[in-house]
PDB file of C-alpha atoms in Angstrom:
ATOM      1  CA  THR A   1     140.878   6.565  81.155  1.00 33.00           C
ATOM      2  CA  ALA A   2     139.940  10.039  80.034  1.00 34.00           C
ATOM      3  CA  ASN A   3     141.227  12.899  82.077  1.00 36.00           C
ATOM      4  CA  LEU A   4     138.737  15.715  81.610  1.00 36.00           C
ATOM      5  CA  ALA A   5     140.267  19.024  82.656  1.00 36.00           C
ATOM      6  CA  SER A   6     137.866  21.961  82.732  1.00 39.00           C
ATOM      7  CA  GLU A   7     139.344  25.310  81.803  1.00 41.00           C
ATOM      8  CA  LEU A   8     138.355  28.915  81.541  1.00 43.00           C
ATOM      9  CA  ILE A   9     138.629  29.985  77.923  1.00 44.00           C
ATOM     10  CA  SER A  10     138.638  33.567  76.800  1.00 41.00           C
ATOM     11  CA  LYS A  11     139.815  36.028  74.173  1.00 40.00           C
ATOM     12  CA  LYS A  12     141.174  38.138  77.053  1.00 39.00           C
ATOM     13  CA  GLN A  13     144.110  37.469  79.342  1.00 37.00           C
ATOM     14  CA  ALA A  14     143.506  36.267  82.908  1.00 39.00           C
ATOM     15  CA  ASN A  15     145.668  34.734  85.628  1.00 39.00           C
ATOM     16  CA  ASP A  16     143.206  32.704  87.702  1.00 47.00           C
ATOM     17  CA  PRO A  17     139.649  31.332  87.492  1.00 48.00           C
ATOM     18  CA  SER A  18     138.762  33.673  90.344  1.00 47.00           C
ATOM     19  CA  VAL A  19     138.167  36.300  87.646  1.00 50.00           C
ATOM     20  CA  ALA A  20     134.868  34.480  87.181  1.00 46.00           C
ATOM     21  CA  ALA A  21     133.668  36.266  90.313  1.00 53.00           C
ATOM     22  CA  GLY A  22     133.375  39.493  88.315  1.00 74.00           C
ATOM     23  CA  LEU A  23     133.102  38.398  84.694  1.00 81.00           C
ATOM     24  CA  PRO A  24     130.189  36.568  83.044  1.00 85.00           C
ATOM     25  CA  VAL A  25     131.078  32.935  82.404  1.00 85.00           C
ATOM     26  CA  CYS A  26     129.150  30.839  79.895  1.00 86.00           C
ATOM     27  CA  VAL A  27     128.703  27.120  80.599  1.00 87.00           C
ATOM     28  CA  THR A  28     126.549  24.386  79.121  1.00 86.00           C
ATOM     29  CA  LYS A  29     123.534  23.736  81.314  1.00 86.00           C
ATOM     30  CA  GLY A  30     123.581  20.359  83.030  1.00 82.00           C
ATOM     31  CA  LEU A  31     127.315  19.668  82.746  1.00 81.00           C
ATOM     32  CA  ALA A  32     129.389  18.875  85.820  1.00 81.00           C
ATOM     33  CA  ILE A  33     131.562  21.964  85.305  1.00 80.00           C
ATOM     34  CA  SER A  34     128.529  24.167  85.896  1.00 82.00           C
ATOM     35  CA  SER A  35     127.924  22.648  89.337  1.00 82.00           C
ATOM     36  CA  LYS A  36     131.659  22.752  90.087  1.00 81.00           C
ATOM     37  CA  LEU A  37     131.894  26.475  89.348  1.00 80.00           C
ATOM     38  CA  LYS A  38     128.799  27.277  91.389  1.00 80.00           C
ATOM     39  CA  LYS A  39     130.217  25.387  94.350  1.00 81.00           C
ATOM     40  CA  SER A  40     133.772  26.722  94.107  1.00 78.00           C
ATOM     41  CA  TYR A  41     132.829  30.298  93.149  1.00 79.00           C
ATOM     42  CA  PRO A  42     129.411  31.091  94.673  1.00 78.00           C
ATOM     43  CA  ASN A  43     129.715  34.761  93.646  1.00 79.00           C
ATOM     44  CA  ALA A  44     130.540  33.952  90.030  1.00 79.00           C
ATOM     45  CA  ASN A  45     128.397  35.433  87.272  1.00 83.00           C
ATOM     46  CA  ILE A  46     127.525  32.144  85.559  1.00 84.00           C
ATOM     47  CA  ILE A  47     125.372  32.105  82.424  1.00 86.00           C
ATOM     48  CA  GLU A  48     123.972  28.668  81.609  1.00 88.00           C
ATOM     49  CA  VAL A  49     123.113  28.018  77.959  1.00 87.00           C
ATOM     50  CA  GLU A  50     121.609  25.080  76.099  1.00 86.00           C
ATOM     51  CA  GLY A  51     123.957  23.147  73.838  1.00 80.00           C
ATOM     52  CA  ILE A  52     127.723  23.106  73.421  1.00 80.00           C
ATOM     53  CA  HIS A  53     128.218  25.560  70.542  1.00 82.00           C
ATOM     54  CA  GLN A  54     125.931  28.233  71.982  1.00 86.00           C
ATOM     55  CA  LYS A  55     128.324  29.205  74.765  1.00 88.00           C
ATOM     56  CA  TYR A  56     131.038  29.955  72.204  1.00 87.00           C
ATOM     57  CA  ASP A  57     128.552  31.964  70.150  1.00 86.00           C
ATOM     58  CA  HIS A  58     127.801  33.984  73.300  1.00 87.00           C
ATOM     59  CA  LEU A  59     131.530  34.513  73.802  1.00 87.00           C
ATOM     60  CA  PHE A  60     132.105  35.960  70.329  1.00 84.00           C
ATOM     61  CA  GLU A  61     128.911  38.008  70.551  1.00 85.00           C
ATOM     62  CA  GLY A  62     130.179  39.605  73.771  1.00 85.00           C
ATOM     63  CA  LYS A  63     127.431  38.174  75.993  1.00 86.00           C
ATOM     64  CA  CYS A  64     130.067  36.552  78.203  1.00 85.00           C
ATOM     65  CA  ASP A  65     133.785  37.112  78.718  1.00 84.00           C
ATOM     66  CA  LEU A  66     134.724  33.538  79.586  1.00 83.00           C
ATOM     67  CA  VAL A  67     133.673  30.032  78.641  1.00 85.00           C
ATOM     68  CA  ALA A  68     134.112  27.008  80.920  1.00 84.00           C
ATOM     69  CA  ASP A  69     134.539  23.789  78.957  1.00 84.00           C
ATOM     70  CA  TYR A  70     136.300  20.433  78.953  1.00 83.00           C
ATOM     71  CA  ALA A  71     139.824  20.320  77.532  1.00 82.00           C
ATOM     72  CA  ALA A  72     138.835  18.152  74.565  1.00 83.00           C
ATOM     73  CA  GLY A  73     135.768  20.280  73.832  1.00 83.00           C
ATOM     74  CA  PHE A  74     137.848  23.453  73.791  1.00 85.00           C
ATOM     75  CA  GLU A  75     140.417  21.859  71.465  1.00 85.00           C
ATOM     76  CA  PHE A  76     137.689  20.881  68.982  1.00 85.00           C
ATOM     77  CA  MET A  77     136.389  24.454  68.972  1.00 84.00           C
ATOM     78  CA  ARG A  78     139.865  25.974  68.717  1.00 84.00           C
ATOM     79  CA  LEU A  79     140.525  23.996  65.529  1.00 86.00           C
ATOM     80  CA  ASN A  80     137.133  24.891  64.015  1.00 84.00           C
ATOM     81  CA  LYS A  81     137.714  27.424  61.247  1.00 84.00           C
ATOM     82  CA  THR A  82     134.073  28.537  61.170  1.00 82.00           C
ATOM     83  CA  LEU A  83     133.965  29.267  64.886  1.00 81.00           C
ATOM     84  CA  ASN A  84     137.557  30.401  65.412  1.00 82.00           C
ATOM     85  CA  PRO A  85     138.811  31.770  62.083  1.00 83.00           C
ATOM     86  CA  ASP A  86     141.443  34.082  63.578  1.00 84.00           C
ATOM     87  CA  CYS A  87     142.708  31.608  66.216  1.00 85.00           C
ATOM     88  CA  SER A  88     141.743  34.068  68.955  1.00 82.00           C
ATOM     89  CA  LEU A  89     140.400  31.450  71.377  1.00 83.00           C
ATOM     90  CA  GLU A  90     142.855  30.989  74.233  1.00 82.00           C
ATOM     91  CA  TRP A  91     143.017  28.779  77.303  1.00 82.00           C
ATOM     92  CA  VAL A  92     143.675  31.112  80.218  1.00 77.00           C
ATOM     93  CA  GLY A  93     144.180  30.486  83.908  1.00 71.00           C
ATOM     94  CA  ARG A  94     144.499  26.999  85.348  1.00 72.00           C
ATOM     95  CA  ALA A  95     142.378  23.864  85.319  1.00 74.00           C
ATOM     96  CA  VAL A  96     139.347  24.261  87.570  1.00 72.00           C
ATOM     97  CA  ASP A  97     139.017  20.530  88.114  1.00 72.00           C
ATOM     98  CA  VAL A  98     140.726  17.319  86.989  1.00 74.00           C
ATOM     99  CA  GLY A  99     138.618  14.185  86.991  1.00 71.00           C
ATOM    100  CA  SER A 100     138.977  10.606  85.804  1.00 70.00           C
ATOM    101  CA  GLY A 101     136.711   8.203  84.028  1.00 70.00           C
ATOM    102  CA  GLY A 102     136.917   4.759  82.521  1.00 70.00           C
ATOM    103  CA  PRO A 103     135.331   1.337  82.086  1.00 73.00           C
ATOM    104  CA  ALA A 104     133.393  -0.078  85.037  1.00 75.00           C
ATOM    105  CA  ASN A 105     133.170  -3.693  86.116  1.00 75.00           C
ATOM    106  CA  ILE A 106     131.612  -5.654  88.964  1.00 75.00           C
ATOM    107  CA  VAL A 107     133.922  -6.016  91.949  1.00 75.00           C
ATOM    108  CA  ASP A 108     134.049  -9.687  92.872  1.00 73.00           C
ATOM    109  CA  ALA A 109     137.239 -11.161  94.312  1.00 66.00           C
ATOM    110  CA  GLY A 110     135.705 -14.381  95.585  1.00 71.00           C
ATOM    111  CA  VAL A 111     133.563 -16.299  93.072  1.00 75.00           C
ATOM    112  CA  TYR A 112     134.098 -15.140  89.495  1.00 75.00           C
ATOM    113  CA  CYS A 113     137.099 -12.875  90.178  1.00 76.00           C
ATOM    114  CA  THR A 114     135.705 -10.162  87.892  1.00 78.00           C
ATOM    115  CA  SER A 115     137.891  -7.632  89.756  1.00 78.00           C
ATOM    116  CA  LEU A 116     140.757  -8.928  87.629  1.00 81.00           C
ATOM    117  CA  VAL A 117     139.087  -7.366  84.579  1.00 82.00           C
ATOM    118  CA  GLY A 118     139.459  -3.914  86.117  1.00 81.00           C
ATOM    119  CA  ASN A 119     143.082  -4.629  87.025  1.00 83.00           C
ATOM    120  CA  VAL A 120     143.823  -5.671  83.442  1.00 86.00           C
ATOM    121  CA  PHE A 121     142.215  -2.460  82.127  1.00 85.00           C
ATOM    122  CA  ASP A 122     144.233  -0.386  84.602  1.00 84.00           C
ATOM    123  CA  TYR A 123     147.490  -2.068  83.610  1.00 87.00           C
ATOM    124  CA  TYR A 124     147.102  -1.608  79.872  1.00 89.00           C
ATOM    125  CA  MET A 125     145.678   1.916  80.122  1.00 86.00           C
ATOM    126  CA  GLU A 126     148.628   2.957  82.301  1.00 87.00           C
ATOM    127  CA  ASP A 127     151.006   1.273  79.866  1.00 91.00           C
ATOM    128  CA  MET A 128     149.449   3.164  76.937  1.00 90.00           C
ATOM    129  CA  HIS A 129     149.731   6.394  78.917  1.00 87.00           C
ATOM    130  CA  ARG A 130     153.420   5.827  79.673  1.00 91.00           C
ATOM    131  CA  ASP A 131     154.463   5.071  76.091  1.00 91.00           C
ATOM    132  CA  GLY A 132     152.510   8.063  74.720  1.00 91.00           C
ATOM    133  CA  PHE A 133     149.882   6.061  72.809  1.00 92.00           C
ATOM    134  CA  ILE A 134     146.945   7.956  74.354  1.00 87.00           C
ATOM    135  CA  GLU A 135     148.416  11.384  73.595  1.00 88.00           C
ATOM    136  CA  LYS A 136     149.228  10.355  70.026  1.00 91.00           C
ATOM    137  CA  SER A 137     145.689   9.012  69.565  1.00 90.00           C
ATOM    138  CA  LYS A 138     144.195  12.275  70.843  1.00 86.00           C
ATOM    139  CA  GLU A 139     146.443  14.207  68.465  1.00 86.00           C
ATOM    140  CA  ARG A 140     145.287  12.073  65.517  1.00 89.00           C
ATOM    141  CA  LEU A 141     141.656  12.616  66.510  1.00 86.00           C
ATOM    142  CA  PHE A 142     142.030  16.386  66.700  1.00 84.00           C
ATOM    143  CA  ASN A 143     143.875  16.472  63.368  1.00 85.00           C
ATOM    144  CA  SER A 144     141.146  14.384  61.728  1.00 86.00           C
ATOM    145  CA  VAL A 145     138.406  16.896  62.647  1.00 80.00           C
ATOM    146  CA  ALA A 146     140.427  20.113  62.387  1.00 82.00           C
ATOM    147  CA  THR A 147     139.369  22.481  59.615  1.00 80.00           C
ATOM    148  CA  HIS A 148     142.404  24.752  60.030  1.00 78.00           C
ATOM    149  CA  SER A 149     145.620  25.032  62.022  1.00 78.00           C
ATOM    150  CA  CYS A 150     146.244  27.249  65.064  1.00 80.00           C
ATOM    151  CA  PRO A 151     149.461  27.526  67.084  1.00 78.00           C
ATOM    152  CA  LYS A 152     149.300  25.178  70.047  1.00 74.00           C
ATOM    153  CA  GLN A 153     149.522  26.751  73.475  1.00 64.00           C
ATOM    154  CA  ALA A 154     152.214  25.547  75.824  1.00 55.00           C
ATOM    155  CA  GLU A 155     150.818  23.196  78.432  1.00 50.00           C
ATOM    156  CA  THR A 156     152.866  24.850  81.160  1.00 39.00           C
ATOM    157  CA  GLU A 157     151.154  28.139  80.379  1.00 43.00           C
ATOM    158  CA  ALA A 158     147.706  26.621  80.278  1.00 40.00           C
ATOM    159  CA  SER A 159     147.717  24.378  83.312  1.00 44.00           C
ATOM    160  CA  PRO A 160     150.947  24.188  85.304  1.00 44.00           C
ATOM    161  CA  ASP A 161     149.400  22.345  88.248  1.00 47.00           C
ATOM    162  CA  ALA A 162     146.929  20.032  86.503  1.00 45.00           C
ATOM    163  CA  GLU A 163     149.262  17.010  86.356  1.00 48.00           C
ATOM    164  CA  GLU A 164     150.555  17.497  89.888  1.00 50.00           C
ATOM    165  CA  SER A 165     147.095  18.043  91.364  1.00 50.00           C
ATOM    166  CA  SER A 166     145.827  14.724  89.954  1.00 50.00           C
ATOM    167  CA  GLN A 167     148.576  12.643  91.589  1.00 59.00           C
ATOM    168  CA  LEU A 168     147.834  10.770  94.810  1.00 61.00           C
ATOM    169  CA  THR A 169     150.205  11.112  97.750  1.00 67.00           C
ATOM    170  CA  MET A 170     150.927   8.583 100.509  1.00 67.00           C
ATOM    171  CA  VAL A 171     148.595  10.570 102.756  1.00 67.00           C
ATOM    172  CA  ASP A 172     145.787  10.179 100.197  1.00 65.00           C
ATOM    173  CA  MET A 173     146.373   6.434  99.960  1.00 68.00           C
ATOM    174  CA  GLY A 174     146.883   5.936 103.697  1.00 72.00           C
ATOM    175  CA  GLY A 175     143.177   5.418 104.307  1.00 74.00           C
ATOM    176  CA  ILE A 176     143.096   2.511 101.851  1.00 77.00           C
ATOM    177  CA  PHE A 177     145.846   0.665 103.733  1.00 79.00           C
ATOM    178  CA  VAL A 178     144.212   1.410 107.087  1.00 83.00           C
ATOM    179  CA  VAL A 179     140.865  -0.008 105.920  1.00 83.00           C
ATOM    180  CA  HIS A 180     142.538  -3.117 104.505  1.00 83.00           C
ATOM    181  CA  GLY A 181     144.560  -3.544 107.702  1.00 85.00           C
ATOM    182  CA  ILE A 182     141.454  -3.326 109.871  1.00 90.00           C
ATOM    183  CA  ALA A 183     139.654  -5.808 107.602  1.00 88.00           C
ATOM    184  CA  CYS A 184     142.571  -8.259 107.859  1.00 89.00           C
ATOM    185  CA  VAL A 185     142.708  -8.000 111.659  1.00 90.00           C
ATOM    186  CA  LEU A 186     138.949  -8.509 111.928  1.00 91.00           C
ATOM    187  CA  GLY A 187     139.165 -11.483 109.607  1.00 88.00           C
ATOM    188  CA  LEU A 188     141.893 -13.071 111.714  1.00 90.00           C
ATOM    189  CA  LEU A 189     139.951 -12.451 114.939  1.00 91.00           C
ATOM    190  CA  ILE A 190     136.778 -13.932 113.470  1.00 91.00           C
ATOM    191  CA  SER A 191     138.695 -16.968 112.178  1.00 89.00           C
ATOM    192  CA  TYR A 192     140.432 -17.495 115.531  1.00 88.00           C
ATOM    193  CA  THR A 193     137.163 -17.104 117.446  1.00 90.00           C
ATOM    194  CA  GLN A 194     135.428 -19.559 115.123  1.00 88.00           C
ATOM    195  CA  ARG A 195     138.183 -22.159 115.567  1.00 88.00           C
ATOM    196  CA  CYS A 196     138.090 -21.789 119.360  1.00 88.00           C
ATOM    197  CA  TRP A 197     134.314 -22.121 119.338  1.00 87.00           C
ATOM    198  CA  ASP A 198     134.439 -25.206 117.137  1.00 84.00           C
ATOM    199  CA  ARG A 199     137.057 -26.773 119.419  1.00 83.00           C
ATOM    200  CA  ARG A 200     135.021 -26.106 122.566  1.00 82.00           C
ATOM    201  CA  THR A 201     131.898 -27.438 120.863  1.00 81.00           C
ATOM    202  CA  LYS A 202     133.688 -30.675 119.902  1.00 78.00           C
ATOM    203  CA  GLU A 203     135.092 -31.084 123.439  1.00 73.00           C
ATOM    204  CA  HIS A 204     131.642 -30.503 124.927  1.00 71.00           C
ATOM    205  CA  ASP A 205     130.002 -32.998 122.556  1.00 67.00           C
ATOM    206  CA  SER A 206     132.740 -35.546 123.322  1.00 68.00           C
ATOM    207  CA  GLY A 207     132.215 -35.095 127.079  1.00 63.00           C
ATOM    208  CA  VAL A 208     128.469 -35.549 126.752  1.00 57.00           C
ATOM    209  CA  HIS A 209     128.979 -38.666 124.658  1.00 56.00           C
ATOM    210  CA  GLN A 210     131.334 -40.209 127.220  1.00 59.00           C
ATOM    211  CA  ASN A 211     128.872 -39.471 130.043  1.00 57.00           C
ATOM    212  CA  GLU A 212     126.132 -41.206 128.122  1.00 57.00           C
ATOM    213  CA  ILE A 213     128.314 -44.284 127.658  1.00 58.00           C
ATOM    214  CA  THR A 214     129.277 -44.474 131.308  1.00 56.00           C
TER     215      THR A 214
END
């Protein structure tokens, strides 16, 4: 899966995305981060632009003080010598939002068992995440498109809470177990009721048959 963390990027220092409430923030029109900022910071001075590169052009031209972008998008721009020749682009503040994405499959646990496909994807993607394959692949991708080298910012400085905020707690997962528990109880009740009904039906039919014989 691809974890897409949206950051505030600026040539100035800032401690929190709440600075967007007073500073013009450039975002690409139509992206999810634009809607997220509007919802989370209704007083923010958001400037929507067409295209991905235009918001960075606005930043260097002084038309906006901040740019909201995906983590991967910012990294591509940071390593672009034409756009960022002096390595002045910096990730400031924390991640505004951390989302997940990945392959989709039809959920079917009864006939074709296609749900197993999703489980297989989850297993191997998690395995690749644990052994560092995904991070190494991202690093190779960035190096393959980089036109110059800039010092890498420490992840703890950029987004100290991003990893923690994306983890599910037992409280978050409690609802899943409750729903499954209710479904199991209902299934047992329906099965028991059906068996009792079938038994009474057979006894009734047997009694009617005996009466007809006598």
